[in-house]
Short mmCIF file of C-alpha atoms in Angstrom, two decimals:
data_model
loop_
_atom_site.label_atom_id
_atom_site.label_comp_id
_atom_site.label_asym_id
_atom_site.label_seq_id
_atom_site.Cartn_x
_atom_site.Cartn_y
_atom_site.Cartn_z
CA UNK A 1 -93.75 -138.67 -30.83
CA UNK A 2 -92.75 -140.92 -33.46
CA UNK A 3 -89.74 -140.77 -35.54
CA UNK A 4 -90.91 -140.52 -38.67
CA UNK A 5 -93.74 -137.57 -37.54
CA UNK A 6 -90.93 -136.11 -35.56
CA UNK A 7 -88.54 -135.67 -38.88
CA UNK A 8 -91.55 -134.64 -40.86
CA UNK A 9 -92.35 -131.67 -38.37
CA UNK A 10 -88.10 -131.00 -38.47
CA UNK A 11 -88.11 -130.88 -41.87
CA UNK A 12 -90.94 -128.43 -42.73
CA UNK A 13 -89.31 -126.34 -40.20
CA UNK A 14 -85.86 -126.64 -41.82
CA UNK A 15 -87.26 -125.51 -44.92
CA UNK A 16 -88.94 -122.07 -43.38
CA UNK A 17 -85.42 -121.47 -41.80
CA UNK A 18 -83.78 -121.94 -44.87
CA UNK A 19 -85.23 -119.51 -46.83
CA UNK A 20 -85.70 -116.37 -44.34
CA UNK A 21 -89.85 -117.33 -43.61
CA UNK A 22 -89.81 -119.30 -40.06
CA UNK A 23 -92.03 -117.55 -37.71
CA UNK A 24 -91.03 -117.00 -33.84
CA UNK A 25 -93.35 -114.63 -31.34
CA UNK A 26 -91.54 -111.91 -31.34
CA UNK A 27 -90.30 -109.81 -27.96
CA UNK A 28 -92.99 -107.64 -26.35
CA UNK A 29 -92.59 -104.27 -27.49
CA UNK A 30 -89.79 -102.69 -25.55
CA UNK A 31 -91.54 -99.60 -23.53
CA UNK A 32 -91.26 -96.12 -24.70
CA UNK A 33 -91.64 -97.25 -28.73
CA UNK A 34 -93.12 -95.31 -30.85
CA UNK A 35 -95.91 -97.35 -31.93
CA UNK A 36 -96.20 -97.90 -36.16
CA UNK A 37 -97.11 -101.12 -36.07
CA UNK A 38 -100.50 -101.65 -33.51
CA UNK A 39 -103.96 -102.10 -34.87
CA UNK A 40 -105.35 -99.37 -31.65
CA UNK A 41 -105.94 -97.26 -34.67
CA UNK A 42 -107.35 -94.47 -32.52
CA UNK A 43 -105.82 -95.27 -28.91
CA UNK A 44 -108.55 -96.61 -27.72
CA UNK A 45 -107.40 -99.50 -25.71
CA UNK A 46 -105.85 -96.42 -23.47
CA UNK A 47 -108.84 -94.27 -23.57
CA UNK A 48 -109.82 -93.77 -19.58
CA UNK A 49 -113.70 -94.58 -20.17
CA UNK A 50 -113.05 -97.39 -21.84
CA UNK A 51 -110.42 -98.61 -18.89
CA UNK A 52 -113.12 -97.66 -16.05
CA UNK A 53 -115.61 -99.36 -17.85
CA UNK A 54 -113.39 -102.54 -17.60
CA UNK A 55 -112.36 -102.02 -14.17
CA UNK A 56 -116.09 -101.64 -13.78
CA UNK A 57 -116.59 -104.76 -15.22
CA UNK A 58 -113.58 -106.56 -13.40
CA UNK A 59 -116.06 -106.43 -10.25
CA UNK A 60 -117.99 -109.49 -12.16
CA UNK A 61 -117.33 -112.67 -12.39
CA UNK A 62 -114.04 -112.85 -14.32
CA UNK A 63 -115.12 -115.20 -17.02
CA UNK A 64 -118.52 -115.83 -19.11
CA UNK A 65 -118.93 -119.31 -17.59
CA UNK A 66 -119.61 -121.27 -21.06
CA UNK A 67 -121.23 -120.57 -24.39
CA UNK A 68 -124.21 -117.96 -25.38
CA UNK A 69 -126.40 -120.69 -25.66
CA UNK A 70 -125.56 -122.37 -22.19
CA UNK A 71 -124.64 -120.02 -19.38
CA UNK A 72 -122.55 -117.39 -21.20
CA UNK A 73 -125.46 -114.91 -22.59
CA UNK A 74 -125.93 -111.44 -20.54
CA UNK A 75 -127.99 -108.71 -20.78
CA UNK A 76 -124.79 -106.64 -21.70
CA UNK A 77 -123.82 -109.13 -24.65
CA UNK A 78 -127.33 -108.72 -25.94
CA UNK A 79 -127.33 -104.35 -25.57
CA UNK A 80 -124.32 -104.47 -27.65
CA UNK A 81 -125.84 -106.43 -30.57
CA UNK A 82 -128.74 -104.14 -30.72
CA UNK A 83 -126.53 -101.21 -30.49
CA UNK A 84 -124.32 -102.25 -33.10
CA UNK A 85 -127.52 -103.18 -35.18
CA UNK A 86 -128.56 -99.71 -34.92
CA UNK A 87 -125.05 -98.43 -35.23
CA UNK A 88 -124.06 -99.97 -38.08
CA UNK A 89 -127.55 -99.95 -39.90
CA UNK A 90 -128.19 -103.24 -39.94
CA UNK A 91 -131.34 -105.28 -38.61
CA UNK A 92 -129.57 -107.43 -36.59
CA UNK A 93 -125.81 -108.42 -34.95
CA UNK A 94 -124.24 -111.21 -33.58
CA UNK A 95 -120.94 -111.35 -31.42
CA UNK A 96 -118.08 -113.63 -32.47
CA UNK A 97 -114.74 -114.03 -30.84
CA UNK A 98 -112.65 -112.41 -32.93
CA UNK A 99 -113.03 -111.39 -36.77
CA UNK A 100 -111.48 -114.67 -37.48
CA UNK A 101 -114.27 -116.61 -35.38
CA UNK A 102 -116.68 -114.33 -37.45
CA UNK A 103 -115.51 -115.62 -41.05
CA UNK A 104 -114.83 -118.77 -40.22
CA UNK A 105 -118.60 -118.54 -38.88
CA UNK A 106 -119.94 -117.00 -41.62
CA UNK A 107 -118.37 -118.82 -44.55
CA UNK A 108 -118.48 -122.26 -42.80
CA UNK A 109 -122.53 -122.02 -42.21
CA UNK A 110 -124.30 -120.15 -44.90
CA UNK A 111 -122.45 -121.33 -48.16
CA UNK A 112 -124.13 -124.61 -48.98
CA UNK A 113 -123.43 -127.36 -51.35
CA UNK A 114 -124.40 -126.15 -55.40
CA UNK A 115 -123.54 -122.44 -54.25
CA UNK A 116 -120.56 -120.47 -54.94
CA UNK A 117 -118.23 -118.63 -53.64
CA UNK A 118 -116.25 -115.51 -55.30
CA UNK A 119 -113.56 -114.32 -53.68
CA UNK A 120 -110.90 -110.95 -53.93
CA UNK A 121 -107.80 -113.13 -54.30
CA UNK A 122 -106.38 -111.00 -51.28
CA UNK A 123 -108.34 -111.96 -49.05
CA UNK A 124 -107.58 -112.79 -46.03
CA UNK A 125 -106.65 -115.73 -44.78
CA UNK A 126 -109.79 -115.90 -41.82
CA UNK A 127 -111.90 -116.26 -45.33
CA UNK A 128 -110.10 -118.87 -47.32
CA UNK A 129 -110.36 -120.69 -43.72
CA UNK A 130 -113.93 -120.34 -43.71
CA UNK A 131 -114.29 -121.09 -47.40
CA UNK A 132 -112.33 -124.79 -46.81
CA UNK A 133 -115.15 -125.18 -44.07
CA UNK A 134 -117.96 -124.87 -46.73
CA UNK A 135 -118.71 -127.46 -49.23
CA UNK A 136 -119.67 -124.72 -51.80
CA UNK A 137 -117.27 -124.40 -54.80
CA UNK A 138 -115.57 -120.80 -54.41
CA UNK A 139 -113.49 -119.54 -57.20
CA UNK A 140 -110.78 -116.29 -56.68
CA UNK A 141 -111.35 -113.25 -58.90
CA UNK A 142 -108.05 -110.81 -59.66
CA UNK A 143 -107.72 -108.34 -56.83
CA UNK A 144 -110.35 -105.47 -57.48
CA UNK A 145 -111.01 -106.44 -61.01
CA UNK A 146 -114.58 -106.49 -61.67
CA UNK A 147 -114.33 -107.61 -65.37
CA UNK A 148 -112.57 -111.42 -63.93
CA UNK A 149 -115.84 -111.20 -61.13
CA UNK A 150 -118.89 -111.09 -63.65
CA UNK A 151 -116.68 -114.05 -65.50
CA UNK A 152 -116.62 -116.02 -62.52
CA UNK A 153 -119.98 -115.11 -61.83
CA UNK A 154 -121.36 -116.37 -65.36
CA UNK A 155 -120.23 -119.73 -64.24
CA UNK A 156 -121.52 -119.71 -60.68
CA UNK A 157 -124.67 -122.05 -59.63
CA UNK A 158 -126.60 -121.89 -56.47
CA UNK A 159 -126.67 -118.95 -54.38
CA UNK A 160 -123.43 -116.79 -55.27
CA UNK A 161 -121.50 -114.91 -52.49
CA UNK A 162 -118.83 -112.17 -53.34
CA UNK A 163 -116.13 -111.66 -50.49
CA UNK A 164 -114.44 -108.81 -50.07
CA UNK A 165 -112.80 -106.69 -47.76
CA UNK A 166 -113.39 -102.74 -47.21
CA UNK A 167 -109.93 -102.14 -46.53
CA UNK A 168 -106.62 -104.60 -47.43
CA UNK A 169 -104.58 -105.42 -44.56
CA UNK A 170 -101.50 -106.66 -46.32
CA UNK A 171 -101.96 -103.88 -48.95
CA UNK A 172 -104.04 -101.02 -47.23
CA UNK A 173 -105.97 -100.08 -50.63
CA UNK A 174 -109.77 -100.10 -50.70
CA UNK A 175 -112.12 -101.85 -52.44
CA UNK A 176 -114.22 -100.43 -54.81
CA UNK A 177 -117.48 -101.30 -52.67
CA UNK A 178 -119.87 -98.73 -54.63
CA UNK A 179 -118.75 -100.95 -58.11
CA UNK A 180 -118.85 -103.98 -56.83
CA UNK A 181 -122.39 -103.51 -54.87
CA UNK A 182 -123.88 -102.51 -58.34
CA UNK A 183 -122.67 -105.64 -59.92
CA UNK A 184 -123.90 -107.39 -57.09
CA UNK A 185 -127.28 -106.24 -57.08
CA UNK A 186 -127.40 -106.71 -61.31
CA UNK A 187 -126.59 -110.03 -61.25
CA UNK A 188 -128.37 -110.99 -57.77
CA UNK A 189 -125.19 -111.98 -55.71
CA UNK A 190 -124.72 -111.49 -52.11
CA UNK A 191 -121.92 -108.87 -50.95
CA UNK A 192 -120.11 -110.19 -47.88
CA UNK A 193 -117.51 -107.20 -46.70
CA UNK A 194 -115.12 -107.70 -44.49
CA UNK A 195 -114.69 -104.17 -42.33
CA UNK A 196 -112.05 -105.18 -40.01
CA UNK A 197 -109.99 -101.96 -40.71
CA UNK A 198 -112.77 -99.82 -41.40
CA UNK A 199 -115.00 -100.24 -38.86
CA UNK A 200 -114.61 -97.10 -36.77
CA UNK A 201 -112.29 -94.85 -38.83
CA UNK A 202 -115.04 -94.36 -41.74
CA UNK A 203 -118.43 -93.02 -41.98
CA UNK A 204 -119.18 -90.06 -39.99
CA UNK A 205 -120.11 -91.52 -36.60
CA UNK A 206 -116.87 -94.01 -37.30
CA UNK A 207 -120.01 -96.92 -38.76
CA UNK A 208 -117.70 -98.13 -41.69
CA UNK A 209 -116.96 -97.46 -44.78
CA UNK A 210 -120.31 -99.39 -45.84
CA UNK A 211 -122.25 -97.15 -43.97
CA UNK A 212 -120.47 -93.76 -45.27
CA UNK A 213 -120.79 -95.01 -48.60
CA UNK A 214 -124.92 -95.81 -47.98
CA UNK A 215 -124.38 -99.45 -49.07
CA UNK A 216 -125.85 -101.13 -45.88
CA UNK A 217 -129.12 -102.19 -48.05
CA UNK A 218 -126.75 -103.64 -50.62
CA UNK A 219 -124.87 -105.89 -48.62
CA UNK A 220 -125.63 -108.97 -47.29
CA UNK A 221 -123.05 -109.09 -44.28
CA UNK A 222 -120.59 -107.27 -42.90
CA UNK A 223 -118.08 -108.44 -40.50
CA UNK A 224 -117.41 -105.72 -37.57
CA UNK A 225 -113.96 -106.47 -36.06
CA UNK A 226 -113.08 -105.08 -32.67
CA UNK A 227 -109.73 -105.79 -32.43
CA UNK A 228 -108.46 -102.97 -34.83
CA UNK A 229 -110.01 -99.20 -34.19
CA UNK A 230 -112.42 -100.52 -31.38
CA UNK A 231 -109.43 -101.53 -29.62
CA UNK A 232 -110.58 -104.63 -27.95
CA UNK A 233 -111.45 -108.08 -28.68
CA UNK A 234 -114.21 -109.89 -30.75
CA UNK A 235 -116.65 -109.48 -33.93
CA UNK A 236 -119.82 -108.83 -35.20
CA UNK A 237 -122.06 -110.30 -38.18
CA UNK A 238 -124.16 -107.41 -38.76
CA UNK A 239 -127.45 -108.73 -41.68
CA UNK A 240 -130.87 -108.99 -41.24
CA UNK A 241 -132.10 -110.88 -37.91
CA UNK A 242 -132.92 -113.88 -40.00
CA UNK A 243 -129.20 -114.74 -41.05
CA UNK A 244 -128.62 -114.22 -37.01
CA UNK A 245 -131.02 -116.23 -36.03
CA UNK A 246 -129.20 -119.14 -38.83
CA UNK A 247 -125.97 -118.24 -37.57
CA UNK A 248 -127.18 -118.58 -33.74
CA UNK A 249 -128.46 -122.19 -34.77
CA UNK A 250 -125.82 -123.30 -37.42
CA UNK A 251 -122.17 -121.70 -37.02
CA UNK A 252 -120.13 -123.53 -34.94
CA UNK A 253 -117.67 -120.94 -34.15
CA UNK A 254 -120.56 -119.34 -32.16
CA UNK A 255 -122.09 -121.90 -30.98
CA UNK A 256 -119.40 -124.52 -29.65
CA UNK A 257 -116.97 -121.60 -28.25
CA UNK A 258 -116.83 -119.65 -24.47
CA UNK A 259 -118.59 -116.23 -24.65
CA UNK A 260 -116.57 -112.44 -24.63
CA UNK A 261 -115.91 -111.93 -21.20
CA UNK A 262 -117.72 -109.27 -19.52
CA UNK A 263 -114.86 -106.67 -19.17
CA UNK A 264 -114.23 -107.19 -23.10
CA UNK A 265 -118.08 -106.59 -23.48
CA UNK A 266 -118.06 -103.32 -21.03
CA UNK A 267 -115.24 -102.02 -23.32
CA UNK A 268 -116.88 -102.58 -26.64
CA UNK A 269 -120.00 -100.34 -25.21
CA UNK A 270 -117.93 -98.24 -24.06
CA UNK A 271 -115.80 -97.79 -27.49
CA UNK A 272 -119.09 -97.42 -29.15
CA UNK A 273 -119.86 -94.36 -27.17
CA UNK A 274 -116.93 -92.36 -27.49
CA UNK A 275 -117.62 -93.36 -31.50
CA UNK A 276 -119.33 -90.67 -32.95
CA UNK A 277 -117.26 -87.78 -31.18
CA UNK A 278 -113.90 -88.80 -32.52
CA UNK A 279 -114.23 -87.02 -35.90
CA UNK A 280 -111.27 -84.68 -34.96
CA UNK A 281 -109.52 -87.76 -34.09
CA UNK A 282 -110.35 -89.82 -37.50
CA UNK A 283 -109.34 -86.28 -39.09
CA UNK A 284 -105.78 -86.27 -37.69
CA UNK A 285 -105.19 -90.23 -38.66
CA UNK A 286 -106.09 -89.65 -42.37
CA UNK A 287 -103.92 -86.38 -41.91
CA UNK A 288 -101.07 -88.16 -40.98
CA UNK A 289 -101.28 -91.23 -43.02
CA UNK A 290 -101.28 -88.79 -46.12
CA UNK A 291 -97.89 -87.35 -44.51
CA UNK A 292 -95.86 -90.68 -43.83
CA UNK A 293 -96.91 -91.84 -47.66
CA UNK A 294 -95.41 -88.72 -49.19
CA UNK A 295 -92.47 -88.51 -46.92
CA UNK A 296 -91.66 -92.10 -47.30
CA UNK A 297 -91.69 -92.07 -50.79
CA UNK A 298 -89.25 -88.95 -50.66
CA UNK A 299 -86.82 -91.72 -49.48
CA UNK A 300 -84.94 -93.05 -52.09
CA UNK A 301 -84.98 -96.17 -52.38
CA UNK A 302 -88.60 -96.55 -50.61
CA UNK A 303 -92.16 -97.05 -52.35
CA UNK A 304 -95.37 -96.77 -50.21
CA UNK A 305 -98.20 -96.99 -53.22
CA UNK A 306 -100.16 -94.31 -53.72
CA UNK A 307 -103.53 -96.53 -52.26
CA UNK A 308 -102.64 -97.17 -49.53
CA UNK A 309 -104.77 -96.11 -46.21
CA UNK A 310 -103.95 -96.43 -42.89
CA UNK A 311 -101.95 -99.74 -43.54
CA UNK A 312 -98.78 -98.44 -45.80
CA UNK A 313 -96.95 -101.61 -46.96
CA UNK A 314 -93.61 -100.41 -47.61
CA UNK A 315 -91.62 -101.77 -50.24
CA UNK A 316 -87.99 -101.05 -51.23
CA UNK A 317 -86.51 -100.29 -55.09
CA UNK A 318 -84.47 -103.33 -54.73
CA UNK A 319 -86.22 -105.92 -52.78
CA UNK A 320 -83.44 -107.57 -50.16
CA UNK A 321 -85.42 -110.57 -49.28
CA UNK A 322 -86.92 -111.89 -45.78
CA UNK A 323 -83.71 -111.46 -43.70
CA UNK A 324 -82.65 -108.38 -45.08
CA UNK A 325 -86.36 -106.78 -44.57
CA UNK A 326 -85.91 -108.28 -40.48
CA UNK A 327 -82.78 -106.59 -40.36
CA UNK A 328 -84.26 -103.42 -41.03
CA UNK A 329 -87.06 -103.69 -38.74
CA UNK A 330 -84.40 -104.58 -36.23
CA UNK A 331 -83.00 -101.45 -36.82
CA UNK A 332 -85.97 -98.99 -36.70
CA UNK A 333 -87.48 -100.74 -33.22
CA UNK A 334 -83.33 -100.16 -32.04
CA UNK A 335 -83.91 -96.49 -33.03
CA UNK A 336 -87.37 -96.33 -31.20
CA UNK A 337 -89.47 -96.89 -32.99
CA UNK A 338 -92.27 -100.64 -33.11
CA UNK A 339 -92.25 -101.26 -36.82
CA UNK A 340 -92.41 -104.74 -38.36
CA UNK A 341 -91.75 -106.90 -40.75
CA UNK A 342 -93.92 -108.84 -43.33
CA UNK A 343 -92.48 -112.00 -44.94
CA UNK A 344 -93.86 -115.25 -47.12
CA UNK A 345 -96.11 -116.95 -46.55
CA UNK A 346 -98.24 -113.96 -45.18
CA UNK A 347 -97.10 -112.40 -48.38
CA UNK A 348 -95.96 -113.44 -51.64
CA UNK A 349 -92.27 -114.64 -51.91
CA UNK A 350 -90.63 -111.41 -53.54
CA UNK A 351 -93.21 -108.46 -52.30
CA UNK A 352 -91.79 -108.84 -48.39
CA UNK A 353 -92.03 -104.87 -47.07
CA UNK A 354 -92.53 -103.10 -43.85
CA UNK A 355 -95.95 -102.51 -42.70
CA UNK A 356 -96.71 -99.55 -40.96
CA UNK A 357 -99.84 -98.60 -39.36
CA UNK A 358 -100.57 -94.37 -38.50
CA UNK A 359 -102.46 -93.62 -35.15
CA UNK A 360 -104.30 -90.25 -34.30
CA UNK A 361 -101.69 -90.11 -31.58
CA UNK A 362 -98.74 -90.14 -33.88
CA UNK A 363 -96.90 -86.41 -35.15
CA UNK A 364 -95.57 -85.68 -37.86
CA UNK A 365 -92.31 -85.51 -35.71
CA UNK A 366 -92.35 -89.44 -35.25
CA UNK A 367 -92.86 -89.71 -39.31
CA UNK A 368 -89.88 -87.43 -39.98
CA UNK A 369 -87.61 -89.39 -37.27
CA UNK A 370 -88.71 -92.54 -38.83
CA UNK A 371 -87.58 -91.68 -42.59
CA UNK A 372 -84.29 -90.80 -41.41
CA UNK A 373 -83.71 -93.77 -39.72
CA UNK A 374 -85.38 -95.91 -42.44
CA UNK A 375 -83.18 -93.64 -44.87
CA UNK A 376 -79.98 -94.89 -43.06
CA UNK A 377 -80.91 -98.58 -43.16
CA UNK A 378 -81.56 -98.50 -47.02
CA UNK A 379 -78.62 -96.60 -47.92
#
């Protein structure tokens, strides 16, 4: 490598380990933690018919072999799209390798040149990806404010796409998708919403919180993440089968990558099955995230804001900066329990917190043992 490249790459990393931000892969979770931190919202990666469906599925071949459009399409890859179409309410799905594959698909091949893009500026970062892809102008609108969107939109040429997402993963609030849809279909823009963490926990088969809000007519895509409540692997752009058809011939995250393998398939059909009957299950989770908000914010020095869902960024009275907010992490996973740490860049210099995430299969029990030991760390 040469020198000067060499002291370039040094440098940039000096600078992250100066000020509390470098990133390192963390340790694997130590066994026996109590898990506030996963994205296996409902425990499905553990559920037995979804792990004999893989083992199932681990009598195939152990890879797709190459891409949909070469020797990667199945039969099974092809069920699950038109089960998630119907699912989800949608005329049409197509599989992407992860949620990030999905935006970067979406926003890198339908976007053209004279059209415009509108953005939630906390979006995340799979979108502003996808939006550098594009060579439509895109313009960020203040997060949730509809007033700074139908500015924005006033100056918007070409077709006009609004990007949101259901559910904030840095923040956990919602969007306000039933506002935002009307504008949309006033001033003829297209609604892109991002369900990663609502896919599955919302709606009353689990279909989204598009669905249980009867929006699917009013948006023009949603992108269906697996890897948070489905417990898997992959994505979906659920539309109409004419923006799958342009995505099958024009998104190059679909079309130049290797296909889902087939166990990761077989467990995405079998997630969708066991869907609809985990009401109870969606029940508890809301239960519980409703608990650790209140007794979190009993904690003094603690804030968890009052909309947050699911996700509950946790923020302290006097913020102690990156290494402090490690520190405490450090701490909690000590005392059992998985919780991490969220730092700049992912975050804003100055709003670094804890980000805890509630399963169904956490108690009340774990939330109480957790504020103590949070209690003793801020103290």
């Amino acid at each position: 490598m040469p020198t000067s490249l060499h002291q370039r790459l040094a440098a940039e990393l000096a600078r992250r380990e100066a000020t509390g931000t470098r990133r390192r892969l963390p340790a694997p979770p130590a066994p026996g933690l109590t898990d506030f931190s996963s994205n296996d919202y409902l425990g499905l990666s553990r559920h037995p018919q979804v792990l004999a469906a893989v083992q199932a599925a681990a009598q195939l071949p152990a890879g797709s072999t190459g891409s949909r459009l070469l020797t990667g399409n199945s039969a099974t890859a092809e069920a699950l799209e038109t089960h998630l179409a119907q699912f989800h309410g949608a005329e049409a799905a197509l599989l992407f390798n992860s949620g990030y594959a999905a935006n970067l698909g979406f926003f890198g091949a339908v976007p053209r040149r004279g059209d415009t893009i509108l953005y939630d500026e906390a979006s995340h970062a799979s979108v502003k990806d996808g939006i550098r892809a594009t060579p439509a102008t895109a313009w960020s609108f203040r997060h949730h404010d509809l007033a700074d969107l139908e500015r924005k939109a006033a100056r918007a040429t070409g077709a006009v796409f609004v990007a949101v997402e259901a559910l904030y993963s840095m923040d956990g609030d919602v969007a306000p998708l039933a506002e935002l849809a009307a504008v949309c279909q006033r001033l003829g823009l297209h609604l892109v919403v991002d369900e990663a963490h609502t896919n599955g926990l919302y709606g009353p088969r689990g279909e989204g919180l598009v669905a249980e809000l009867g929006l699917q007519e009013a948006v023009f895509a949603r992108i269906l993440t697996f890897g948070k409540a489905l417990g898997s692997q992959g994505a979906a752009v659920a539309g109409s089968a004419l923006l799958r058809d342009y995505l099958l011939n024009f998104s190059r995250p679909f079309i130049y990558t290797t296909a889902l393998p087939p166990t990761t398939v077989a467990s995405l059909a079998a997630a969708y099955e066991l869907l609809p009957g985990l009401l109870p299950a969606r029940e508890q989770l809301f239960r519980l995230s409703d608990y650790l908000r209140s007794t979190l914010n009993a904690v003094p020095g603690l804030h968890v804001p009052a909309t947050s869902h699911v996700i509950h960024p946790v923020f302290f009275t006097q913020n102690p900066g990156p290494t402090a907010v490690r520190t405490i992490a450090a701490a909690a996973q000590a005392a059992g329990f998985d919780v991490r740490a969220i730092v700049a860049p992912t975050v804003p210099a100055g709003t670094e917190r804890l980000r805890l995430i509630v399963h169904s299969f956490n108690t009340e029990a774990e939330i109480d043992a957790l504020a103590a030991v949070l209690a003793e760390a801020v103290s």
